[in-house]
Backbone as CSV, one residue per row, in Angstrom:
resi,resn,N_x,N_y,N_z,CA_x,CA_y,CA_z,C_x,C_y,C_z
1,UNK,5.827,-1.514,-9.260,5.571,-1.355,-7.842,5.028,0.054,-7.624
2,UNK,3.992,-0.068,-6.986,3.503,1.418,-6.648,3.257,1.500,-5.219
3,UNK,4.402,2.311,-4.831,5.104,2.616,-3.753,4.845,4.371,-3.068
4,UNK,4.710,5.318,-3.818,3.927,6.743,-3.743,3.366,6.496,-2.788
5,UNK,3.522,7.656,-1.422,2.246,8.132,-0.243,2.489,9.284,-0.022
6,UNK,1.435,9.604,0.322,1.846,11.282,0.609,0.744,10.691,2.158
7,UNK,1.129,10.878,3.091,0.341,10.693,4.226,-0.151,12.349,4.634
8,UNK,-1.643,12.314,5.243,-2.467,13.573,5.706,-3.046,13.300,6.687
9,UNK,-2.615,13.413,8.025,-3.240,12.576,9.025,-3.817,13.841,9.884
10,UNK,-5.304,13.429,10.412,-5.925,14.656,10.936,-7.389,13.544,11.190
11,UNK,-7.734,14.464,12.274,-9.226,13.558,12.244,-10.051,14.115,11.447
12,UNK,-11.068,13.473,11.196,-12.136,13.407,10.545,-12.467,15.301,10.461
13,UNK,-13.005,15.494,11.724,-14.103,16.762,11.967,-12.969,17.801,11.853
14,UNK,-11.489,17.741,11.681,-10.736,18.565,11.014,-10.166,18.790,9.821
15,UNK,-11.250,18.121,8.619,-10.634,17.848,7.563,-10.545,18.541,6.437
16,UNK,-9.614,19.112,5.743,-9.105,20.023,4.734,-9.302,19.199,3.204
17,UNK,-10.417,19.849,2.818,-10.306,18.946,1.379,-9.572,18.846,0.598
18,UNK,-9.048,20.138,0.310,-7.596,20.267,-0.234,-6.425,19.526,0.311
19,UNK,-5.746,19.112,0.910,-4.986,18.052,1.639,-5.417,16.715,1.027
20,UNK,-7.007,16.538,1.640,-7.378,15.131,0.877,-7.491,15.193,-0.461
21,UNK,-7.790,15.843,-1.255,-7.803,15.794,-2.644,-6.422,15.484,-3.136
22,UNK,-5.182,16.517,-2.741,-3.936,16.202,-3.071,-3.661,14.489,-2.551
23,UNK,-3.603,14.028,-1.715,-3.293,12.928,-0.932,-4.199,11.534,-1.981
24,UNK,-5.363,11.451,-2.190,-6.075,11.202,-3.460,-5.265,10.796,-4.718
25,UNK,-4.864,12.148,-4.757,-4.362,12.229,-6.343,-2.921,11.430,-6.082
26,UNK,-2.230,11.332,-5.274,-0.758,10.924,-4.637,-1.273,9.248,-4.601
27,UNK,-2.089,9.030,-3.751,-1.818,7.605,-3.357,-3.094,6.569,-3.878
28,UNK,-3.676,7.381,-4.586,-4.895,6.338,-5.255,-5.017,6.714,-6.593
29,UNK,-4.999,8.214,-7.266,-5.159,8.404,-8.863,-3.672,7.716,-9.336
30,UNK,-2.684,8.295,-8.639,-1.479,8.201,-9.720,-1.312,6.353,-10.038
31,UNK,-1.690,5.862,-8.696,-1.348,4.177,-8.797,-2.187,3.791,-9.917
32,UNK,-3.631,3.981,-9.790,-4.407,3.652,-11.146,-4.002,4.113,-12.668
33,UNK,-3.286,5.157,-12.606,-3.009,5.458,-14.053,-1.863,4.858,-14.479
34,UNK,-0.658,5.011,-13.755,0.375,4.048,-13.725,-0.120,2.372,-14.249
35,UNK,-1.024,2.194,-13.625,-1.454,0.807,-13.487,-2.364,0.138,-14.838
36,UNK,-3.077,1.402,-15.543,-3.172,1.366,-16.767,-2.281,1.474,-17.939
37,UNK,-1.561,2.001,-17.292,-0.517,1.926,-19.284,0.542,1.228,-18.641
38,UNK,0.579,0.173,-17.646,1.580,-0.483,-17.272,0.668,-2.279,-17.915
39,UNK,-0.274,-2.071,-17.697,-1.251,-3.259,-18.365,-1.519,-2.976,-19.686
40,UNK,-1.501,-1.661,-20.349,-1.679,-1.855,-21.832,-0.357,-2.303,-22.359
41,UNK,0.465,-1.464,-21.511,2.224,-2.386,-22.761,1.786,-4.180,-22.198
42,UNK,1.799,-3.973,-21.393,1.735,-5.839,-21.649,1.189,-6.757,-21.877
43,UNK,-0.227,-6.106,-21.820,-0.792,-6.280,-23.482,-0.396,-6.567,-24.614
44,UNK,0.061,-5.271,-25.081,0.384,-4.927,-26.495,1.458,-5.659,-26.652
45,UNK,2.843,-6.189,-25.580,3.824,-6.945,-26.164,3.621,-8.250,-25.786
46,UNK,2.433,-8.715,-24.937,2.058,-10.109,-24.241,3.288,-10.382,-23.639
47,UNK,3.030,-9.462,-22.302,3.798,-9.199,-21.588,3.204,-10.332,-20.406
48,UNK,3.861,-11.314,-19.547,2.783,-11.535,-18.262,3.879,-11.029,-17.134
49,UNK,3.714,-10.429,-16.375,4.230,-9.997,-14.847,3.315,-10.031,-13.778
50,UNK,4.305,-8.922,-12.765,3.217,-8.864,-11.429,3.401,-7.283,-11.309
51,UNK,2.141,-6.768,-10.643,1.858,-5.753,-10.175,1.828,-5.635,-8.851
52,UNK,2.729,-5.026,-7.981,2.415,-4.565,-6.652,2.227,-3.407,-6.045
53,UNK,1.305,-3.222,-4.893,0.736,-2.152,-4.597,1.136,-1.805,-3.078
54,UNK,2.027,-1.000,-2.563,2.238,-0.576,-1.274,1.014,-0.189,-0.768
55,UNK,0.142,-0.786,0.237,-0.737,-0.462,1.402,0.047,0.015,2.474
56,UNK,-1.228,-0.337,3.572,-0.730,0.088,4.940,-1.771,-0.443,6.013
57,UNK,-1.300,-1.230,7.354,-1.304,-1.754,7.930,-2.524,-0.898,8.529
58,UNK,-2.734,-0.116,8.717,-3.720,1.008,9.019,-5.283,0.674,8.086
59,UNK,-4.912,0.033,7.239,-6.608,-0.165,6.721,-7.138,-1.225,7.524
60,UNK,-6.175,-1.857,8.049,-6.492,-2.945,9.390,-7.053,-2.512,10.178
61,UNK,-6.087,-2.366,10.726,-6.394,-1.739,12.466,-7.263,-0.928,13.486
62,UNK,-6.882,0.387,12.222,-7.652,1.773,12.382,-6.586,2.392,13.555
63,UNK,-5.711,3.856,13.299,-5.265,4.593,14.289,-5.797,5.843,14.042
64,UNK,-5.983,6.076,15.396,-6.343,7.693,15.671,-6.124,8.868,14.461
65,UNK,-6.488,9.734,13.861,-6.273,10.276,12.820,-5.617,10.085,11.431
66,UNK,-5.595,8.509,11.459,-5.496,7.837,9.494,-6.962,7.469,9.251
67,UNK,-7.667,7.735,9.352,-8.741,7.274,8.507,-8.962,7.731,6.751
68,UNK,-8.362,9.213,7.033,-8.292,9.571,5.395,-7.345,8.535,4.852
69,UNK,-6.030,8.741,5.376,-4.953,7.728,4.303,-5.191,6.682,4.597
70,UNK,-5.806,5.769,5.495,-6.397,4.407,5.788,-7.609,4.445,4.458
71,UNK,-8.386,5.079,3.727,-8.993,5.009,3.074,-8.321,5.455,1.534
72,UNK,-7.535,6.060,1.705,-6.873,5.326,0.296,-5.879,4.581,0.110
73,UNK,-5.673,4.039,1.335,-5.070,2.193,0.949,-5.855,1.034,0.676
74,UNK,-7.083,1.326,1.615,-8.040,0.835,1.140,-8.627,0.757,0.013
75,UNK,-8.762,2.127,-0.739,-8.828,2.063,-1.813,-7.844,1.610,-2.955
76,UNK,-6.651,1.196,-2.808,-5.426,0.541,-3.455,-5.452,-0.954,-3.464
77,UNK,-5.799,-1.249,-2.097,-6.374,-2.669,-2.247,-7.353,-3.676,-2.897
78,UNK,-8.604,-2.419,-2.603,-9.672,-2.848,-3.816,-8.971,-2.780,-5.346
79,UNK,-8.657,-2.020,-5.399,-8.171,-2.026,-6.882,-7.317,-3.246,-7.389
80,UNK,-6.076,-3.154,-6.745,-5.283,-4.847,-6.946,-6.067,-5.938,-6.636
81,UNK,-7.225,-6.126,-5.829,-7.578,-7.696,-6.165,-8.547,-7.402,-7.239
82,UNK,-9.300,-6.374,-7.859,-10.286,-6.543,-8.991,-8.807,-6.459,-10.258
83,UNK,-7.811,-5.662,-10.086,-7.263,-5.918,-11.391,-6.558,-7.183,-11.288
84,UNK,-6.510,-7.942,-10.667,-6.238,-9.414,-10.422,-6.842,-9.986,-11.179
85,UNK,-8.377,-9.839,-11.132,-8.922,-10.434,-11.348,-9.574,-10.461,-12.916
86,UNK,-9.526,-9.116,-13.257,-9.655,-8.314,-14.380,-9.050,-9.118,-15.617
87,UNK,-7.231,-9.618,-15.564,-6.359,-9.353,-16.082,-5.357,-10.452,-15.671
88,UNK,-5.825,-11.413,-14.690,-5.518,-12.703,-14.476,-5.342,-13.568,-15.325
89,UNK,-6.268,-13.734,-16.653,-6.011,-14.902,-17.738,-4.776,-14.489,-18.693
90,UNK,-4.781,-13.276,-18.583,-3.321,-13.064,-19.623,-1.822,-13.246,-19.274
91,UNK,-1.872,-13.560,-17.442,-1.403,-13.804,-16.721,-0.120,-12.402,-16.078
92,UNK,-1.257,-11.729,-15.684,-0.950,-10.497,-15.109,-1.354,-10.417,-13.956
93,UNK,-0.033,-10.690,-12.846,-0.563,-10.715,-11.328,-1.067,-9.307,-10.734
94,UNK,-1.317,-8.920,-9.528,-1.609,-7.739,-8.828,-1.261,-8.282,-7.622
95,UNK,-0.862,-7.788,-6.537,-1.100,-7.963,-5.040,-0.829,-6.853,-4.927
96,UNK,-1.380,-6.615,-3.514,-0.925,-5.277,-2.220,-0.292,-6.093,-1.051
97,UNK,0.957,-5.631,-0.589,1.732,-5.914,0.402,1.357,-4.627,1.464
98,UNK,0.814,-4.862,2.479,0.251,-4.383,3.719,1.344,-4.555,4.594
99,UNK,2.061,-3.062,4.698,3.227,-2.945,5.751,2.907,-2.361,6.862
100,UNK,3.341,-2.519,7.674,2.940,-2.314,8.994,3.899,-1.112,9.282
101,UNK,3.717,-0.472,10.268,4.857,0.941,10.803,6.344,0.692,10.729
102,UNK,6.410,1.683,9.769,8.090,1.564,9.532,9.099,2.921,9.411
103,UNK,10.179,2.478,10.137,10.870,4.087,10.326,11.423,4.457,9.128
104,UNK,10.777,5.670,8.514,10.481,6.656,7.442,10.521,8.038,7.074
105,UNK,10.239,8.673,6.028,10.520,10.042,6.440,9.159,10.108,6.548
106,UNK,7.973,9.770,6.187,6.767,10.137,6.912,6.652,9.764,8.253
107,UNK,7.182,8.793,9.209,7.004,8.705,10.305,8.204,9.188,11.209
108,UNK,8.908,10.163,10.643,9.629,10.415,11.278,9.663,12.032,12.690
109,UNK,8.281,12.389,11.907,7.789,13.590,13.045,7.318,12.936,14.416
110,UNK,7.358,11.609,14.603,6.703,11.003,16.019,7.315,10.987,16.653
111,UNK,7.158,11.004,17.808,8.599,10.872,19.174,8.685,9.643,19.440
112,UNK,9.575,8.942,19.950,9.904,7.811,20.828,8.437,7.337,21.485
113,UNK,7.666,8.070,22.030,6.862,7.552,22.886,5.693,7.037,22.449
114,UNK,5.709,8.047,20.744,4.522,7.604,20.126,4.579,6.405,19.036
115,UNK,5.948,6.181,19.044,6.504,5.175,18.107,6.540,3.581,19.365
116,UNK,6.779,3.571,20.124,6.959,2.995,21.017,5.422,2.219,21.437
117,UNK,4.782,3.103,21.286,2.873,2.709,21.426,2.410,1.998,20.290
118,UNK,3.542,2.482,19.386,2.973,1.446,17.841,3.139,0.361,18.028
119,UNK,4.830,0.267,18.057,5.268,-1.093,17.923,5.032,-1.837,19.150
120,UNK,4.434,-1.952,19.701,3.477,-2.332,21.717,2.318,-3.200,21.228
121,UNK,1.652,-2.493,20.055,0.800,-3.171,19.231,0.847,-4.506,18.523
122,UNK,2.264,-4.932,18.062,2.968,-5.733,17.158,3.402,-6.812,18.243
123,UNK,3.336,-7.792,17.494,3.610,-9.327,18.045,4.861,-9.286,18.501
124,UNK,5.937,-9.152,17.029,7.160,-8.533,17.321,7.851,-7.796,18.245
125,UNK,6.844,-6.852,18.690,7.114,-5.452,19.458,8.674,-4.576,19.067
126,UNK,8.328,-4.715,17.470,9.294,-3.504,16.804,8.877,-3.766,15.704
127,UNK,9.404,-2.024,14.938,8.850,-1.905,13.474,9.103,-2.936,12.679
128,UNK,8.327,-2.717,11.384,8.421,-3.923,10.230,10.095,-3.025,9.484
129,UNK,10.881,-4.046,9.135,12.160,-3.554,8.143,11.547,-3.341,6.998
130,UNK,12.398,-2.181,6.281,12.053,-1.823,5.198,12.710,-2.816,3.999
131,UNK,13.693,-3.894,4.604,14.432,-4.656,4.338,13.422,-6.056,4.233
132,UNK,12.732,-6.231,4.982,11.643,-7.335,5.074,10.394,-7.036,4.000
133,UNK,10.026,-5.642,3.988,8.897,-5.283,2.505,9.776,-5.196,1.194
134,UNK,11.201,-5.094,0.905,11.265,-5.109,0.047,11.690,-6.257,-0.885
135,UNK,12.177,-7.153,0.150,12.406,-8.687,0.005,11.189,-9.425,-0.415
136,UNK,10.049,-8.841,-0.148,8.584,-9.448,-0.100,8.154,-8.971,-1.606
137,UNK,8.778,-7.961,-1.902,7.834,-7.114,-3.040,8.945,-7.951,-4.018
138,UNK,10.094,-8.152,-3.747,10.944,-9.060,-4.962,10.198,-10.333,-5.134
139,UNK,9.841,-11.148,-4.054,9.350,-12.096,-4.142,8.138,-11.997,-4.975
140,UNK,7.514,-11.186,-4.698,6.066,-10.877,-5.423,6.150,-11.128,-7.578
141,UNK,6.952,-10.267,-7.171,7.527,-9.703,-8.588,7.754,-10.803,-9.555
142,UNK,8.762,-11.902,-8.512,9.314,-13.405,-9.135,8.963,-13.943,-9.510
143,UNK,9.469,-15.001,-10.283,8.140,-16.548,-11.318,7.989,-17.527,-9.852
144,UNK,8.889,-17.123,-8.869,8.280,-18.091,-7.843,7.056,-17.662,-7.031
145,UNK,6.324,-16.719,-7.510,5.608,-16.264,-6.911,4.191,-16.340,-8.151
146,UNK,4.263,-17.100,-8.443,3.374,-17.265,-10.154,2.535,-17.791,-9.840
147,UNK,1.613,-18.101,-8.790,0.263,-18.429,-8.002,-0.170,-17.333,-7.226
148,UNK,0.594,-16.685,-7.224,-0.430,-15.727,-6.378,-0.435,-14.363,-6.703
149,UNK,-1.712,-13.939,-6.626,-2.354,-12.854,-7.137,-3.579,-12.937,-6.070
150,UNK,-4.128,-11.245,-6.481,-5.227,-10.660,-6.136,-5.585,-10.867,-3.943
151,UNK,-4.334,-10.807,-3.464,-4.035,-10.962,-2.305,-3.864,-10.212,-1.932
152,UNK,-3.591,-9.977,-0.101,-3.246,-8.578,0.919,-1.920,-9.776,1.521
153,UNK,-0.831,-9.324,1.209,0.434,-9.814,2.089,0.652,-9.014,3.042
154,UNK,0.486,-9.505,4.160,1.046,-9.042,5.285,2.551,-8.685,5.298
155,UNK,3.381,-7.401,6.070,4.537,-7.711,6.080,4.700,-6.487,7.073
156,UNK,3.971,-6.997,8.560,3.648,-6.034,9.625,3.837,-6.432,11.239
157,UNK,5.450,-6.809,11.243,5.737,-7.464,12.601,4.482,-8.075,13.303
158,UNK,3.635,-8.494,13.125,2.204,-9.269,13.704,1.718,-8.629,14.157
159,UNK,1.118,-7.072,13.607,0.140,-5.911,13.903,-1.327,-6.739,15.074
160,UNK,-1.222,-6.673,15.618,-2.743,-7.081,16.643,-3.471,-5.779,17.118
């Protein structure tokens, strides 16, 4: 499970490359390298599992100053459905589970009012449990889950 974020939220025309470079290396290099010598052992022992990839509900939507970390979930996503696809006959799953706003220590600098505007957004109209993504990512993981690959699971109180 590759679960790692380092969130850098800022708009665009204020953007610190340094921040994004670190943030980069946090939530899109480390998953890919991980993700390589996690496919060569199982390989090498003909291993078949699943690979999952923590996204974010934000490569959806689009909010006000994620576009950097909206773009490297995006970029996490591309990656799990091509290594899906890559690495599918040896029977090595991938998905990304796309969570929607959840109370965190990265979201924990927001106030009530701005948390409140999130979940306003949501079908639900309250955050996704961290209890509901991780139930999802077991499932993922499971032989009952042995059809599916190279997917975006939702698991985002009905983000609209």
């Amino acid at each position: 499970v590759n679960n790692a974020a380092l969130a850098y939220d800022d708009l665009i025309t204020n953007m610190s490359l340094d921040k994004l470079e670190k943030m980069y290396r946090v939530n899109v290099f480390s998953p890919f390298l991980i993700t390589k010598y996690v496919i060569r052992n199982m390989i090498y022992n003909k291993i078949q599992g699943s690979i999952v990839h923590i996204s974010s509900i934000s490569t959806q939507t689009g909010y006000k100053g994620l576009s950097m970390y909206a773009s490297t979930k995006g970029s996490l996503e591309a990656f799990s459905k091509n290594t899906a696809r890559e690495w599918g006959e040896t029977g090595i799953r991938s998905n990304a589970l796309v969570a929607g706003f959840m109370e965190t220590n990265m979201s924990s600098t927001l106030n009530d009012d701005q948390k409140n505007r999130i979940y306003n957004r949501t079908s639900l109209k309250r955050p996704t449990t961290i209890e509901s993504v991780a139930s999802t990512v077991l499932f993922l993981l499971g032989n009952q889950a042995e059809s599916i690959t190279g997917q975006n699971i939702f698991v985002d109180s009905g983000t609209i």
